[in-house]
Amino acid sequence: MSPTDPAPDRKSIPQVDFDLDDLDADKEKYLDFYRKVAVHEDMLVPLAEHHEGPHSYYVLFDRTATWGHPGMPQVLAVNLQRDQEKRTFSFEHAALPLPAMAQSWLIQRGCPHDAIGLAPVGPPPANGATRALERRLAGDGDHYAVGYSYTSDDPDDMVIVVALRALDERAPSPFRVVVEEVDTETWTHTLREGGFDTLGEALQWCDDRLTGEAGPLPPVRPAAAASRPAGLPKAPAPRPPGRSR
């Protein structure tokens, strides 16, 4: 996951095809899709896609994100629905920090869970714990809201941190941090999860990790020990500073 660069031994990078030829009857919709999604179509790497009748679902790695605002998510989820009779289409899209979260977003919009498996692009999971957590994020990602994320593609420390809030107030450790780290020597990635009682604690750990000062992630508390979480503040939470590129 987090394929900030294709694996060194890959000979070519796959390209996405949205298959929208002749579906331009609604010019405004077509231009809106071009501006928001397809403007850099040749820089979008398909990590997963599924087509079912008029519906198409895509998990894409956006290679242009690295040149945008520091910390931007680099994974794009796209849901297309074509109307051949009217020669137009509708679409939804979302930029998300992790491919598993893009899979979850598409599953919530009707994509079959087993149909959106990831292609072998980028560093593979380093261990079974990483694979298990990715499956869980893809399967129950709608149980959490993303409050903050930062993607660092610094070649000396390739890391993604994500702070999540449980939508169920009875959930253990109501605030979670998920951190993905790439080992550039073995070309693998690991995914870990920690639990926090407050948003501030979760954001502080993200800040510490981005500056290389984080301690171990605290474990997620078991459900029996869960307590009612504090609500999120109405004002946006401060953004932890990212590492320089």
Coordinates of C-alpha atoms in Angstrom, one line a residue:
M1 CA 0.0 0.0 0.0
S2 CA 1.0 3.6 -0.1
P3 CA 2.7 3.2 -3.4
T4 CA 4.5 6.6 -3.5
D5 CA 6.7 5.0 -6.1
P6 CA 6.1 1.8 -8.0
A7 CA 8.2 -1.2 -6.9
P8 CA 11.7 -1.0 -8.2
D9 CA 11.4 -4.1 -10.4
R10 CA 8.2 -3.1 -12.1
K11 CA 8.6 -2.7 -15.9
S12 CA 5.6 -0.5 -16.4
I13 CA 2.9 1.3 -14.5
P14 CA -0.8 0.4 -15.2
Q15 CA -3.1 3.2 -16.4
V16 CA -6.7 3.8 -15.7
D17 CA -9.5 3.9 -18.3
F18 CA -12.7 5.6 -17.2
D19 CA -14.5 4.4 -20.4
L20 CA -16.5 7.6 -20.9
D21 CA -16.3 7.8 -24.7
D22 CA -19.5 9.2 -26.1
L23 CA -20.9 10.0 -22.6
D24 CA -20.5 13.7 -22.9
A25 CA -24.1 14.8 -23.5
D26 CA -24.1 16.7 -20.2
K27 CA -21.2 19.1 -20.9
E28 CA -21.1 20.5 -17.3
K29 CA -21.0 17.1 -15.7
Y30 CA -18.2 16.0 -18.1
L31 CA -16.2 19.2 -17.4
D32 CA -16.8 18.8 -13.6
F33 CA -15.4 15.2 -13.8
Y34 CA -12.4 16.4 -15.8
R35 CA -11.6 19.2 -13.4
K36 CA -12.0 17.0 -10.2
V37 CA -10.7 13.6 -11.4
A38 CA -9.5 13.2 -14.9
V39 CA -7.4 16.3 -15.4
H40 CA -4.3 14.2 -14.5
E41 CA -5.6 10.9 -15.8
D42 CA -2.3 9.7 -17.0
M43 CA -0.9 10.2 -13.5
L44 CA -3.6 8.0 -11.8
V45 CA -2.4 4.5 -11.1
P46 CA -5.2 1.9 -10.6
L47 CA -4.8 -0.1 -7.4
A48 CA -8.2 -1.8 -7.7
E49 CA -11.2 -1.5 -9.9
H50 CA -14.5 -3.3 -10.4
H51 CA -17.1 -3.0 -13.2
E52 CA -20.7 -4.2 -12.8
G53 CA -23.2 -3.1 -15.4
P54 CA -23.3 0.7 -15.5
H55 CA -21.3 1.0 -12.3
S56 CA -17.5 1.3 -12.0
Y57 CA -15.5 1.5 -8.8
Y58 CA -11.9 2.6 -8.7
V59 CA -9.1 2.9 -6.1
L60 CA -6.4 5.1 -7.6
F61 CA -3.0 6.3 -6.5
D62 CA -2.6 10.0 -7.5
R63 CA 1.0 10.6 -8.4
T64 CA 0.4 14.3 -8.6
A65 CA -0.5 14.6 -4.9
T66 CA 3.2 14.6 -3.9
W67 CA 3.5 18.0 -5.6
G68 CA 0.5 19.5 -3.9
H69 CA 0.0 20.8 -0.4
P70 CA 2.3 18.9 2.0
G71 CA 0.5 16.0 3.7
M72 CA -2.3 15.6 1.2
P73 CA -3.9 12.2 0.8
Q74 CA -2.6 10.4 -2.2
V75 CA -5.3 7.8 -2.8
L76 CA -8.5 8.6 -4.8
A77 CA -11.7 6.6 -4.6
V78 CA -14.0 7.1 -7.6
N79 CA -17.6 5.8 -8.1
L80 CA -19.0 6.1 -11.7
Q81 CA -22.5 5.3 -12.9
R82 CA -23.1 5.5 -16.7
D83 CA -26.4 6.2 -18.5
Q84 CA -25.9 5.0 -22.1
E85 CA -29.3 5.9 -23.1
K86 CA -28.9 9.6 -22.1
R87 CA -25.2 9.5 -23.1
T88 CA -24.1 10.9 -19.7
F89 CA -22.9 9.7 -16.3
S90 CA -22.8 10.6 -12.6
F91 CA -19.8 10.3 -10.2
E92 CA -18.6 10.6 -6.7
H93 CA -15.0 10.8 -5.5
A94 CA -13.0 11.2 -2.3
A95 CA -9.4 11.6 -1.5
L96 CA -8.4 9.3 1.3
P97 CA -5.1 8.5 3.1
L98 CA -5.0 4.7 2.8
P99 CA -6.1 2.3 0.1
A100 CA -8.2 0.3 2.6
M101 CA -10.2 3.4 3.4
A102 CA -10.8 3.9 -0.3
Q103 CA -12.0 0.3 -0.5
S104 CA -14.4 0.9 2.4
W105 CA -15.7 4.1 0.8
L106 CA -16.6 2.2 -2.4
I107 CA -18.1 -0.8 -0.5
Q108 CA -20.4 1.6 1.3
R109 CA -21.5 2.7 -2.2
G110 CA -22.5 -0.7 -3.4
C111 CA -19.2 -2.3 -4.5
P112 CA -19.1 -6.0 -3.5
H113 CA -16.5 -6.5 -0.8
D114 CA -14.7 -9.3 -2.5
A115 CA -14.5 -7.5 -5.9
I116 CA -12.2 -4.6 -5.0
G117 CA -9.0 -6.4 -4.1
L118 CA -5.8 -4.4 -4.5
A119 CA -3.3 -5.0 -7.3
P120 CA 0.3 -5.7 -6.4
V121 CA 1.5 -2.1 -6.9
G122 CA 3.8 -0.6 -4.3
P123 CA 5.3 -2.2 -1.2
P124 CA 3.3 -5.3 0.0
P125 CA 2.2 -5.9 3.6
A126 CA 5.1 -7.0 5.8
N127 CA 3.1 -9.3 8.1
G128 CA -0.2 -10.9 8.9
A129 CA -1.1 -8.2 11.4
T130 CA -0.9 -5.6 8.7
R131 CA -3.1 -7.6 6.3
A132 CA -5.6 -8.2 9.1
L133 CA -5.9 -4.6 10.0
E134 CA -6.2 -3.6 6.3
R135 CA -9.1 -6.1 5.9
R136 CA -10.8 -4.7 9.0
L137 CA -10.5 -1.1 7.8
A138 CA -11.9 -2.0 4.4
G139 CA -14.8 -3.9 6.0
D140 CA -15.8 -1.7 8.9
G141 CA -14.4 1.7 7.9
D142 CA -17.9 3.2 8.1
H143 CA -17.7 2.8 11.8
Y144 CA -15.1 5.7 12.0
A145 CA -14.8 9.3 10.7
V146 CA -11.4 10.5 9.5
G147 CA -10.5 13.6 11.6
Y148 CA -6.9 14.2 10.4
S149 CA -4.3 12.6 8.2
Y150 CA -0.9 13.4 6.9
T151 CA 1.0 11.6 4.2
S152 CA 4.8 12.0 4.2
D153 CA 6.7 10.6 1.2
D154 CA 10.1 11.6 2.5
P155 CA 12.3 8.8 1.2
D156 CA 14.0 8.6 4.6
D157 CA 10.7 8.2 6.5
M158 CA 7.8 7.2 4.4
V159 CA 4.8 7.3 6.8
I160 CA 1.1 8.0 6.9
V161 CA -0.7 8.9 10.1
V162 CA -4.5 9.0 10.4
A163 CA -6.6 10.1 13.4
L164 CA -10.1 8.5 13.5
R165 CA -13.2 9.0 15.7
A166 CA -15.5 6.2 16.4
L167 CA -19.1 7.0 15.3
D168 CA -20.4 4.7 18.1
E169 CA -20.0 6.5 21.4
R170 CA -19.8 3.1 23.2
A171 CA -16.7 2.1 21.2
P172 CA -13.6 1.3 23.2
S173 CA -10.8 3.9 22.7
P174 CA -13.1 6.4 20.9
F175 CA -10.2 8.0 19.1
R176 CA -7.8 5.8 17.1
V177 CA -4.6 6.4 15.3
V178 CA -3.6 4.3 12.3
V179 CA 0.0 4.6 11.1
E180 CA 1.5 3.1 8.0
E181 CA 5.3 2.9 7.6
V182 CA 7.3 1.8 4.6
D183 CA 10.6 -0.1 5.0
T184 CA 12.5 1.0 1.9
E185 CA 15.2 -1.7 2.4
T186 CA 12.8 -4.6 2.3
W187 CA 10.2 -2.7 0.2
T188 CA 7.3 -3.7 2.5
H189 CA 4.9 -1.7 4.6
T190 CA 3.4 -2.2 8.1
L191 CA 0.1 -0.9 9.5
R192 CA -0.5 -0.4 13.2
E193 CA -3.3 0.9 15.4
G194 CA -3.5 2.6 18.7
G195 CA -6.3 3.8 21.0
F196 CA -6.8 7.2 22.7
D197 CA -9.4 8.7 25.0
T198 CA -9.3 12.2 23.5
L199 CA -8.7 13.8 20.1
G200 CA -5.9 15.9 21.5
E201 CA -4.0 12.9 22.6
A202 CA -4.4 11.3 19.2
L203 CA -3.3 14.4 17.3
Q204 CA -0.3 14.8 19.7
W205 CA 0.9 11.3 18.9
C206 CA 0.6 12.0 15.2
D207 CA 2.6 15.2 15.6
D208 CA 5.3 13.3 17.6
R209 CA 5.5 10.6 15.0
L210 CA 5.9 13.1 12.1
T211 CA 8.8 14.7 14.1
G212 CA 10.3 11.4 14.9
E213 CA 9.6 11.6 18.7
A214 CA 6.7 9.3 19.2
G215 CA 6.6 6.6 21.8
P216 CA 4.8 3.3 21.4
L217 CA 1.1 3.4 20.3
P218 CA -1.1 2.7 23.3
P219 CA -3.3 -0.4 22.8
V220 CA -7.0 -0.1 21.9
R221 CA -9.0 -0.7 25.1
P222 CA -11.2 -3.8 25.2
A223 CA -15.0 -3.1 24.8
A224 CA -15.8 -3.9 28.4
A225 CA -13.5 -1.1 29.6
A226 CA -14.9 1.5 27.2
S227 CA -16.3 4.7 28.6
R228 CA -18.3 7.4 27.0
P229 CA -16.0 9.5 24.9
A230 CA -15.8 13.3 24.9
G231 CA -17.3 14.9 21.8
L232 CA -15.3 16.5 19.1
P233 CA -14.8 20.3 19.3
K234 CA -16.8 22.4 17.0
A235 CA -13.8 24.4 15.8
P236 CA -11.3 22.5 13.6
A237 CA -8.5 20.8 15.5
P238 CA -5.0 22.3 15.0
R239 CA -3.0 20.6 12.3
P240 CA 0.2 19.0 13.4
P241 CA 3.2 20.2 11.5
G242 CA 4.4 17.8 8.8
R243 CA 7.9 16.8 8.0
S244 CA 9.6 18.9 5.3
R245 CA 10.1 17.2 1.9

